[in-house]
Amino acid sequence: MDIHAISTALSSIKAATDIAKLIKDSNTSLEKAEIKLQIAELISSLADAQIEVAEVQNILLSKDKEINELRVKLEIKSKIVWEKPYYFLICDDEKDGPYCQHCYDTNSQLVRLQGGGKNEWFCHSCKGRFRDKNYVSPNSRTTRGHW
Ligand SMILES: [Zn+2]
């Protein structure tokens, strides 16, 4: 779909208008069969115009959707901060998150990470596992406990 549909719709509407003018301006000598033919062409042009305007409507709806998606992305971009190894959103000076770095960088998707109890987080979307700088391996704790 492209915006070219508007030109096509306008051509069909102009053709319909020309036919209507021809019928209006014709004198009574125009044969009944000829009038019927002109009206059939008029109806056909109007039907074409209707289809093309419907296509324009779809194009506009699709553009609106795209604009809204871009607005959301732009808003996120203005609020997202990188704090290795996660992203956070800053909303009214409050930090929300963390969000998955992989999902945001590859698909622009904000996926909230789960867990975090032991400074280890999981992404249910990409199955990524993230540990922050305070993470302590359970093995090293055990090992330390034995010393
Ligand atoms: Zn992820």
PDB file of N, CA and C in Angstrom, residues 75-102 104-105 109-116 119 121 130-134:
ATOM      1  N   GLU A  75       9.456   7.865  23.533  1.00  0.00           N
ATOM      2  CA  GLU A  75       9.259   8.143  24.952  1.00  0.00           C
ATOM      3  C   GLU A  75      10.133   7.219  25.799  1.00  0.00           C
ATOM      4  N   ILE A  76      10.174   5.932  25.407  1.00  0.00           N
ATOM      5  CA  ILE A  76      11.011   4.969  26.135  1.00  0.00           C
ATOM      6  C   ILE A  76      12.474   5.393  26.039  1.00  0.00           C
ATOM      7  N   LYS A  77      12.882   5.791  24.823  1.00  0.00           N
ATOM      8  CA  LYS A  77      14.278   6.178  24.611  1.00  0.00           C
ATOM      9  C   LYS A  77      14.672   7.354  25.506  1.00  0.00           C
ATOM     10  N   SER A  78      13.717   8.242  25.766  1.00  0.00           N
ATOM     11  CA  SER A  78      14.035   9.400  26.604  1.00  0.00           C
ATOM     12  C   SER A  78      14.076   9.032  28.094  1.00  0.00           C
ATOM     13  N   LYS A  79      13.513   7.853  28.447  1.00  0.00           N
ATOM     14  CA  LYS A  79      13.443   7.483  29.861  1.00  0.00           C
ATOM     15  C   LYS A  79      14.358   6.322  30.238  1.00  0.00           C
ATOM     16  N   ILE A  80      14.947   5.672  29.235  1.00  0.00           N
ATOM     17  CA  ILE A  80      15.722   4.462  29.540  1.00  0.00           C
ATOM     18  C   ILE A  80      17.167   4.820  29.883  1.00  0.00           C
ATOM     19  N   VAL A  81      17.685   4.127  30.892  1.00  0.00           N
ATOM     20  CA  VAL A  81      19.090   4.322  31.259  1.00  0.00           C
ATOM     21  C   VAL A  81      19.772   2.957  31.359  1.00  0.00           C
ATOM     22  N   TRP A  82      21.008   2.970  30.998  1.00  0.00           N
ATOM     23  CA  TRP A  82      21.808   1.741  31.026  1.00  0.00           C
ATOM     24  C   TRP A  82      22.615   1.694  32.309  1.00  0.00           C
ATOM     25  N   GLU A  83      22.408   0.647  33.079  1.00  0.00           N
ATOM     26  CA  GLU A  83      23.242   0.410  34.265  1.00  0.00           C
ATOM     27  C   GLU A  83      23.643  -1.044  34.173  1.00  0.00           C
ATOM     28  N   LYS A  84      24.831  -1.257  33.730  1.00  0.00           N
ATOM     29  CA  LYS A  84      25.316  -2.597  33.443  1.00  0.00           C
ATOM     30  C   LYS A  84      24.934  -3.581  34.545  1.00  0.00           C
ATOM     31  N   PRO A  85      24.318  -4.737  34.280  1.00  0.00           N
ATOM     32  CA  PRO A  85      24.044  -5.283  32.946  1.00  0.00           C
ATOM     33  C   PRO A  85      22.576  -5.130  32.515  1.00  0.00           C
ATOM     34  N   TYR A  86      21.844  -4.162  33.060  1.00  0.00           N
ATOM     35  CA  TYR A  86      20.412  -4.013  32.745  1.00  0.00           C
ATOM     36  C   TYR A  86      20.082  -2.612  32.264  1.00  0.00           C
ATOM     37  N   TYR A  87      18.808  -2.513  31.831  1.00  0.00           N
ATOM     38  CA  TYR A  87      18.228  -1.200  31.565  1.00  0.00           C
ATOM     39  C   TYR A  87      17.226  -0.902  32.663  1.00  0.00           C
ATOM     40  N   PHE A  88      17.069   0.381  32.953  1.00  0.00           N
ATOM     41  CA  PHE A  88      16.019   0.854  33.859  1.00  0.00           C
ATOM     42  C   PHE A  88      15.277   1.985  33.173  1.00  0.00           C
ATOM     43  N   LEU A  89      14.023   2.187  33.601  1.00  0.00           N
ATOM     44  CA  LEU A  89      13.286   3.361  33.143  1.00  0.00           C
ATOM     45  C   LEU A  89      13.262   4.347  34.298  1.00  0.00           C
ATOM     46  N   ILE A  90      13.470   5.612  33.977  1.00  0.00           N
ATOM     47  CA  ILE A  90      13.374   6.655  34.995  1.00  0.00           C
ATOM     48  C   ILE A  90      12.064   7.413  34.739  1.00  0.00           C
ATOM     49  N   CYS A  91      11.102   7.243  35.662  1.00  0.00           N
ATOM     50  CA  CYS A  91       9.810   7.922  35.539  1.00  0.00           C
ATOM     51  C   CYS A  91       9.588   8.748  36.806  1.00  0.00           C
ATOM     52  N   ASP A  92       9.468  10.055  36.648  1.00  0.00           N
ATOM     53  CA  ASP A  92       9.272  10.969  37.784  1.00  0.00           C
ATOM     54  C   ASP A  92      10.305  10.698  38.882  1.00  0.00           C
ATOM     55  N   ASP A  93      11.557  10.629  38.486  1.00  0.00           N
ATOM     56  CA  ASP A  93      12.688  10.404  39.396  1.00  0.00           C
ATOM     57  C   ASP A  93      12.652   9.046  40.099  1.00  0.00           C
ATOM     58  N   GLU A  94      11.756   8.155  39.662  1.00  0.00           N
ATOM     59  CA  GLU A  94      11.744   6.811  40.234  1.00  0.00           C
ATOM     60  C   GLU A  94      12.293   5.838  39.212  1.00  0.00           C
ATOM     61  N   LYS A  95      13.051   4.875  39.722  1.00  0.00           N
ATOM     62  CA  LYS A  95      13.690   3.893  38.856  1.00  0.00           C
ATOM     63  C   LYS A  95      12.791   2.662  38.753  1.00  0.00           C
ATOM     64  N   ASP A  96      12.493   2.256  37.518  1.00  0.00           N
ATOM     65  CA  ASP A  96      11.647   1.087  37.303  1.00  0.00           C
ATOM     66  C   ASP A  96      12.446   0.049  36.522  1.00  0.00           C
ATOM     67  N   GLY A  97      12.400  -1.190  36.984  1.00  0.00           N
ATOM     68  CA  GLY A  97      13.124  -2.232  36.272  1.00  0.00           C
ATOM     69  C   GLY A  97      13.672  -3.262  37.215  1.00  0.00           C
ATOM     70  N   PRO A  98      14.677  -4.010  36.820  1.00  0.00           N
ATOM     71  CA  PRO A  98      15.442  -3.852  35.585  1.00  0.00           C
ATOM     72  C   PRO A  98      14.773  -4.525  34.377  1.00  0.00           C
ATOM     73  N   TYR A  99      15.196  -4.111  33.184  1.00  0.00           N
ATOM     74  CA  TYR A  99      14.719  -4.676  31.928  1.00  0.00           C
ATOM     75  C   TYR A  99      15.871  -5.340  31.177  1.00  0.00           C
ATOM     76  N   CYS A 100      15.481  -6.303  30.356  1.00  0.00           N
ATOM     77  CA  CYS A 100      16.470  -7.127  29.646  1.00  0.00           C
ATOM     78  C   CYS A 100      17.212  -6.329  28.570  1.00  0.00           C
ATOM     79  N   GLN A 101      18.539  -6.354  28.652  1.00  0.00           N
ATOM     80  CA  GLN A 101      19.388  -5.664  27.673  1.00  0.00           C
ATOM     81  C   GLN A 101      19.277  -6.310  26.301  1.00  0.00           C
ATOM     82  N   HIS A 102      19.291  -7.630  26.254  1.00  0.00           N
ATOM     83  CA  HIS A 102      19.260  -8.344  24.970  1.00  0.00           C
ATOM     84  C   HIS A 102      17.955  -8.056  24.218  1.00  0.00           C
ATOM     85  N   TYR A 104      15.847  -5.564  24.566  1.00  0.00           N
ATOM     86  CA  TYR A 104      15.690  -4.165  24.148  1.00  0.00           C
ATOM     87  C   TYR A 104      16.616  -3.851  22.973  1.00  0.00           C
ATOM     88  N   ASP A 105      17.858  -4.321  23.042  1.00  0.00           N
ATOM     89  CA  ASP A 105      18.814  -3.991  21.984  1.00  0.00           C
ATOM     90  C   ASP A 105      18.493  -4.696  20.669  1.00  0.00           C
ATOM     91  N   GLN A 109      12.193  -4.268  22.650  1.00  0.00           N
ATOM     92  CA  GLN A 109      11.142  -4.722  23.572  1.00  0.00           C
ATOM     93  C   GLN A 109      11.608  -4.531  25.004  1.00  0.00           C
ATOM     94  N   LEU A 110      10.706  -3.971  25.815  1.00  0.00           N
ATOM     95  CA  LEU A 110      11.011  -3.850  27.234  1.00  0.00           C
ATOM     96  C   LEU A 110      10.469  -5.084  27.931  1.00  0.00           C
ATOM     97  N   VAL A 111      11.360  -5.948  28.374  1.00  0.00           N
ATOM     98  CA  VAL A 111      10.931  -7.161  29.075  1.00  0.00           C
ATOM     99  C   VAL A 111      11.477  -7.074  30.499  1.00  0.00           C
ATOM    100  N   ARG A 112      10.539  -7.061  31.460  1.00  0.00           N
ATOM    101  CA  ARG A 112      10.936  -6.948  32.866  1.00  0.00           C
ATOM    102  C   ARG A 112      11.635  -8.242  33.293  1.00  0.00           C
ATOM    103  N   LEU A 113      12.778  -8.088  33.946  1.00  0.00           N
ATOM    104  CA  LEU A 113      13.509  -9.264  34.415  1.00  0.00           C
ATOM    105  C   LEU A 113      12.894  -9.780  35.706  1.00  0.00           C
ATOM    106  N   GLN A 114      12.971 -11.077  35.911  1.00  0.00           N
ATOM    107  CA  GLN A 114      12.368 -11.734  37.073  1.00  0.00           C
ATOM    108  C   GLN A 114      13.462 -12.225  38.015  1.00  0.00           C
ATOM    109  N   GLY A 115      13.107 -12.351  39.273  1.00  0.00           N
ATOM    110  CA  GLY A 115      14.067 -12.866  40.249  1.00  0.00           C
ATOM    111  C   GLY A 115      14.741 -11.727  40.972  1.00  0.00           C
ATOM    112  N   GLY A 116      16.055 -11.799  41.048  1.00  0.00           N
ATOM    113  CA  GLY A 116      16.816 -10.706  41.633  1.00  0.00           C
ATOM    114  C   GLY A 116      17.138 -10.878  43.098  1.00  0.00           C
ATOM    115  N   ASN A 119      20.813 -11.165  43.486  1.00  0.00           N
ATOM    116  CA  ASN A 119      21.473 -10.344  42.464  1.00  0.00           C
ATOM    117  C   ASN A 119      21.607 -11.086  41.140  1.00  0.00           C
ATOM    118  N   TRP A 121      19.143 -12.292  37.793  1.00  0.00           N
ATOM    119  CA  TRP A 121      17.855 -12.018  37.147  1.00  0.00           C
ATOM    120  C   TRP A 121      17.689 -12.884  35.904  1.00  0.00           C
ATOM    121  N   PHE A 130      21.052 -12.798  34.018  1.00  0.00           N
ATOM    122  CA  PHE A 130      21.896 -11.636  34.261  1.00  0.00           C
ATOM    123  C   PHE A 130      22.283 -11.566  35.725  1.00  0.00           C
ATOM    124  N   ARG A 131      23.535 -11.246  35.957  1.00  0.00           N
ATOM    125  CA  ARG A 131      24.024 -11.107  37.334  1.00  0.00           C
ATOM    126  C   ARG A 131      24.660  -9.744  37.466  1.00  0.00           C
ATOM    127  N   ASP A 132      24.342  -9.048  38.530  1.00  0.00           N
ATOM    128  CA  ASP A 132      24.977  -7.745  38.701  1.00  0.00           C
ATOM    129  C   ASP A 132      26.284  -7.902  39.482  1.00  0.00           C
ATOM    130  N   LYS A 133      26.942  -6.779  39.731  1.00  0.00           N
ATOM    131  CA  LYS A 133      28.289  -6.850  40.316  1.00  0.00           C
ATOM    132  C   LYS A 133      28.292  -7.376  41.756  1.00  0.00           C
ATOM    133  N   ASN A 134      27.112  -7.402  42.400  1.00  0.00           N
ATOM    134  CA  ASN A 134      27.037  -7.904  43.780  1.00  0.00           C
ATOM    135  C   ASN A 134      26.770  -9.410  43.852  1.00  0.00           C
TER     136      ASN A 134
END
